[in-house]
């Protein structure tokens, strides 16, 4: 089943985000290589593809997992969470219509 992982950043976490980005992307690449990643990306703090110093307010991931518990465990192991980038992460089942 598909799950949405929605994460909200801590304030002023851009530097931490940049430092943890390679490890974060490596995990996403594994999901992609397994054909389980539908979409992933950051949420810019301003209306721009490149928010610069404004940074990001969070991230959105849509990926396939066997169970909600597996999706939650995967989300809790994210390097951004360990680095203090994320202040809150929620995981919800997602049914793709389009």
XYZ file of N, CA, C and O in Angstrom:
392
model
N 0.844 -1.171 0.000
C 0.000 0.000 0.000
C 0.891 1.235 0.000
O 2.012 1.213 0.501
N 0.352 2.329 -0.536
C 1.077 3.592 -0.525
C 0.833 4.338 0.782
O -0.254 4.241 1.366
N 1.860 5.090 1.220
C 1.774 5.912 2.421
C 2.389 7.276 2.144
O 3.371 7.384 1.409
N 1.779 8.291 2.738
C 2.321 9.645 2.694
C 3.095 9.859 3.982
O 2.566 9.638 5.073
N 4.330 10.284 3.835
C 5.148 10.677 4.971
C 5.295 12.192 4.867
O 5.865 12.704 3.907
N 4.725 12.893 5.835
C 4.733 14.348 5.846
C 5.538 14.812 7.051
O 5.203 14.486 8.186
N 6.594 15.549 6.777
C 7.477 16.000 7.855
C 7.528 17.520 7.877
O 7.594 18.158 6.830
N 7.524 18.064 9.085
C 7.646 19.505 9.273
C 9.009 19.795 9.894
O 9.418 19.134 10.845
N 9.695 20.795 9.336
C 11.033 21.157 9.803
C 10.992 21.998 11.073
O 10.045 22.752 11.299
N 12.041 21.888 11.844
C 12.301 22.830 12.923
C 12.703 24.161 12.291
O 13.212 24.206 11.162
N 12.515 25.240 13.016
C 12.948 26.551 12.540
C 14.470 26.567 12.393
O 15.186 25.909 13.146
N 14.935 27.288 11.400
C 16.378 27.474 11.183
C 17.143 26.159 11.073
O 18.237 26.012 11.639
N 16.591 25.211 10.337
C 17.228 23.894 10.220
C 17.926 23.685 8.872
O 18.365 22.575 8.587
N 18.063 24.738 8.065
C 18.634 24.580 6.724
C 20.045 24.000 6.766
O 20.366 23.100 5.990
N 20.880 24.477 7.670
C 22.251 23.977 7.754
C 22.270 22.489 8.114
O 23.026 21.697 7.529
N 21.425 22.086 9.044
C 21.328 20.671 9.423
C 20.801 19.844 8.249
O 21.253 18.725 8.017
N 19.838 20.396 7.522
C 19.269 19.714 6.356
C 20.356 19.463 5.320
O 20.469 18.361 4.766
N 21.153 20.482 5.039
C 22.203 20.340 4.032
C 23.238 19.300 4.450
O 23.715 18.520 3.615
N 23.567 19.244 5.736
C 24.562 18.287 6.215
C 24.056 16.846 6.131
O 24.815 15.929 5.803
N 22.775 16.627 6.411
C 22.215 15.273 6.429
C 21.660 14.845 5.067
O 21.251 13.690 4.904
N 21.657 15.749 4.094
C 21.022 15.472 2.796
C 21.574 14.230 2.083
O 20.784 13.425 1.573
N 22.887 14.020 1.997
C 23.365 12.819 1.288
C 22.801 11.513 1.855
O 22.380 10.632 1.093
N 22.759 11.383 3.166
C 22.225 10.158 3.783
C 20.726 10.045 3.550
O 20.207 8.947 3.297
N 20.025 11.165 3.625
C 18.582 11.182 3.376
C 18.288 10.737 1.941
O 17.428 9.878 1.708
N 19.020 11.306 0.987
C 18.804 10.948 -0.422
C 19.177 9.501 -0.717
O 18.528 8.850 -1.544
N 20.181 8.977 -0.055
C 20.576 7.580 -0.262
C 19.444 6.630 0.112
O 19.191 5.643 -0.593
N 18.741 6.920 1.192
C 17.606 6.079 1.596
C 16.477 6.158 0.575
O 15.829 5.161 0.261
N 16.226 7.368 0.085
C 15.186 7.534 -0.929
C 15.566 6.810 -2.218
O 14.715 6.217 -2.882
N 16.843 6.846 -2.567
C 17.305 6.165 -3.775
C 17.066 4.660 -3.673
O 16.693 4.020 -4.660
N 17.243 4.099 -2.484
C 16.967 2.670 -2.300
C 15.498 2.358 -2.577
O 15.181 1.366 -3.249
N 14.596 3.197 -2.056
C 13.165 3.002 -2.330
C 12.891 3.107 -3.823
O 12.121 2.325 -4.380
N 13.529 4.079 -4.459
C 13.337 4.271 -5.905
C 13.849 3.056 -6.681
O 13.187 2.574 -7.602
N 15.022 2.560 -6.315
C 15.602 1.398 -6.991
C 14.708 0.169 -6.849
O 14.680 -0.683 -7.745
N 13.989 0.085 -5.742
C 13.068 -1.035 -5.507
C 11.712 -0.805 -6.169
O 10.825 -1.654 -6.067
N 11.517 0.345 -6.818
C 10.251 0.657 -7.475
C 9.146 1.029 -6.504
O 7.967 0.946 -6.846
N 9.506 1.473 -5.289
C 8.513 1.749 -4.257
C 8.282 3.242 -4.003
O 7.423 3.601 -3.212
N 9.038 4.106 -4.677
C 8.934 5.542 -4.451
C 8.102 6.195 -5.544
O 8.447 6.128 -6.718
N 7.001 6.808 -5.143
C 6.135 7.499 -6.101
C 6.542 8.959 -6.248
O 6.598 9.487 -7.357
N 6.822 9.628 -5.129
C 7.214 11.037 -5.157
C 7.935 11.379 -3.870
O 7.664 10.790 -2.822
N 8.848 12.344 -3.955
C 9.547 12.821 -2.766
C 10.130 14.190 -3.056
O 10.593 14.445 -4.165
N 10.092 15.049 -2.054
C 10.713 16.349 -2.213
C 10.457 17.264 -1.045
O 9.600 17.010 -0.200
N 11.227 18.358 -1.001
C 11.094 19.327 0.077
C 9.984 20.331 -0.203
O 9.541 20.489 -1.340
N 9.566 21.020 0.852
C 8.542 22.052 0.763
C 9.224 23.405 0.960
O 9.579 23.764 2.089
N 9.465 24.164 -0.126
C 10.149 25.445 0.002
C 9.390 26.412 0.914
O 8.159 26.452 0.910
N 10.146 27.186 1.677
C 9.549 28.154 2.605
C 8.959 29.357 1.873
O 8.141 30.076 2.441
N 9.388 29.566 0.636
C 8.871 30.663 -0.184
C 8.471 30.095 -1.538
O 8.833 28.980 -1.886
N 7.737 30.867 -2.293
C 7.216 30.422 -3.593
C 8.316 30.445 -4.649
O 8.355 31.309 -5.521
N 9.227 29.472 -4.555
C 10.357 29.399 -5.469
C 10.922 27.983 -5.444
O 10.967 27.353 -4.383
N 11.373 27.501 -6.602
C 12.032 26.196 -6.641
C 13.345 26.213 -5.871
O 13.786 25.197 -5.357
N 13.988 27.379 -5.820
C 15.226 27.537 -5.067
C 15.013 28.609 -4.009
O 15.193 29.796 -4.268
N 14.621 28.213 -2.798
C 14.295 29.194 -1.771
C 15.504 29.870 -1.136
O 15.347 30.756 -0.306
N 16.709 29.448 -1.497
C 17.907 30.058 -0.943
C 17.932 29.982 0.571
O 17.600 28.963 1.170
N 18.282 31.083 1.205
C 18.426 31.133 2.656
C 17.104 30.943 3.396
O 17.097 30.614 4.579
N 15.970 31.116 2.691
C 14.658 30.906 3.326
C 14.477 29.444 3.714
O 13.767 29.120 4.655
N 15.134 28.557 2.978
C 15.091 27.135 3.307
C 13.764 26.469 3.022
O 13.052 26.835 2.091
N 13.445 25.495 3.841
C 12.290 24.643 3.626
C 11.466 24.531 4.909
O 11.972 24.732 5.997
N 10.201 24.191 4.741
C 9.324 24.016 5.901
C 9.065 22.544 6.208
O 8.446 22.229 7.214
N 9.514 21.664 5.337
C 9.296 20.244 5.553
C 9.548 19.440 4.300
O 10.156 19.927 3.346
N 9.044 18.221 4.305
C 9.216 17.301 3.177
C 7.974 16.441 3.013
O 7.231 16.212 3.977
N 7.795 15.935 1.792
C 6.701 15.019 1.489
C 7.274 13.825 0.750
O 8.057 13.987 -0.192
N 6.898 12.632 1.188
C 7.308 11.395 0.539
C 6.064 10.550 0.356
O 5.251 10.418 1.274
N 5.900 9.986 -0.832
C 4.838 9.014 -1.089
C 5.538 7.747 -1.561
O 6.219 7.752 -2.596
N 5.403 6.682 -0.772
C 6.111 5.445 -1.076
C 5.280 4.235 -0.670
O 4.353 4.341 0.131
N 5.663 3.100 -1.220
C 4.957 1.850 -0.938
C 5.663 1.072 0.174
O 6.882 0.900 0.157
N 4.863 0.627 1.126
C 5.325 -0.239 2.208
C 4.277 -1.322 2.401
O 3.122 -1.147 2.018
N 4.661 -2.424 3.037
C 3.706 -3.512 3.254
C 2.672 -3.151 4.306
O 1.518 -3.575 4.212
N 3.087 -2.389 5.326
C 2.176 -2.036 6.410
C 2.439 -0.604 6.879
O 3.516 -0.048 6.626
N 1.476 -0.052 7.579
C 1.641 1.257 8.188
C 2.804 1.247 9.174
O 3.604 2.191 9.222
N 2.939 0.186 9.923
C 4.017 0.089 10.902
C 5.384 0.133 10.222
O 6.311 0.777 10.730
N 5.527 -0.531 9.081
C 6.794 -0.482 8.349
C 7.078 0.927 7.849
O 8.214 1.403 7.913
N 6.054 1.605 7.355
C 6.220 2.978 6.881
C 6.624 3.891 8.033
O 7.508 4.749 7.884
N 6.005 3.713 9.185
C 6.338 4.531 10.357
C 7.769 4.280 10.826
O 8.495 5.214 11.158
N 8.187 3.012 10.851
C 9.564 2.688 11.244
C 10.560 3.314 10.277
O 11.580 3.876 10.695
N 10.259 3.212 8.977
C 11.149 3.796 7.974
C 11.263 5.304 8.196
O 12.357 5.865 8.167
N 10.140 5.954 8.431
C 10.136 7.407 8.636
C 10.917 7.786 9.897
O 11.632 8.798 9.911
N 10.810 6.999 10.951
C 11.505 7.310 12.198
C 13.017 7.134 12.082
O 13.767 7.685 12.895
N 13.471 6.397 11.073
C 14.898 6.183 10.865
C 15.515 7.187 9.898
O 16.686 7.055 9.524
N 14.759 8.198 9.495
C 15.254 9.171 8.526
C 16.402 9.996 9.116
O 16.299 10.469 10.253
N 17.488 10.157 8.375
C 18.608 10.972 8.857
C 18.221 12.416 9.202
O 18.833 13.015 10.090
N 17.222 12.958 8.543
C 16.783 14.313 8.874
C 16.191 14.373 10.279
O 16.368 15.355 10.990
N 15.509 13.337 10.675
C 14.948 13.297 12.026
C 16.078 13.189 13.057
O 16.106 13.926 14.049
N 17.027 12.324 12.785
C 18.167 12.145 13.701
C 19.012 13.415 13.806
O 19.564 13.715 14.865
N 19.094 14.187 12.715
C 19.911 15.408 12.692
C 19.195 16.619 13.275
O 19.783 17.689 13.382
N 17.923 16.467 13.617
C 17.180 17.588 14.176
C 16.564 18.507 13.144
O 16.148 19.619 13.465
N 16.474 18.050 11.901
C 15.823 18.841 10.853
C 14.313 18.822 11.066
O 13.671 19.866 11.094
N 13.770 17.629 11.229
C 12.328 17.476 11.392
C 11.921 17.662 12.846
O 12.546 17.122 13.748
N 10.837 18.391 13.062
C 10.275 18.521 14.406
C 9.083 17.594 14.579
O 8.726 17.230 15.693
N 8.459 17.207 13.462
C 7.291 16.337 13.524
C 7.174 15.562 12.217
O 7.386 16.117 11.144
N 6.831 14.286 12.332
C 6.635 13.430 11.159
C 5.333 12.672 11.336
O 5.081 12.088 12.387
N 4.499 12.695 10.295
C 3.277 11.892 10.330
C 3.242 10.987 9.108
O 3.767 11.327 8.049
N 2.640 9.824 9.290
C 2.531 8.826 8.226
C 1.071 8.446 8.098
O 0.428 8.100 9.097
N 0.560 8.506 6.869
C -0.851 8.199 6.618
C -0.970 7.284 5.403
O -0.241 7.440 4.427
N -1.916 6.345 5.440
C -2.194 5.551 4.233
C -2.683 6.475 3.127
O -3.324 7.504 3.375
N -2.352 6.105 1.895
C -2.694 6.920 0.731
C -3.248 6.028 -0.361
O -2.626 5.005 -0.702
N -4.389 6.389 -0.895
C -4.967 5.643 -2.019
C -4.873 6.512 -3.259
O -5.493 7.566 -3.351
N -4.078 6.062 -4.207
C -3.864 6.811 -5.445
C -5.080 6.685 -6.354
O -5.514 5.573 -6.653
N -5.625 7.818 -6.748
C -6.732 7.832 -7.692
C -6.237 8.231 -9.081
O -6.607 7.628 -10.072
N -5.430 9.234 -9.135
C -4.831 9.685 -10.407
C -3.334 9.676 -10.283
O -2.777 9.841 -9.237
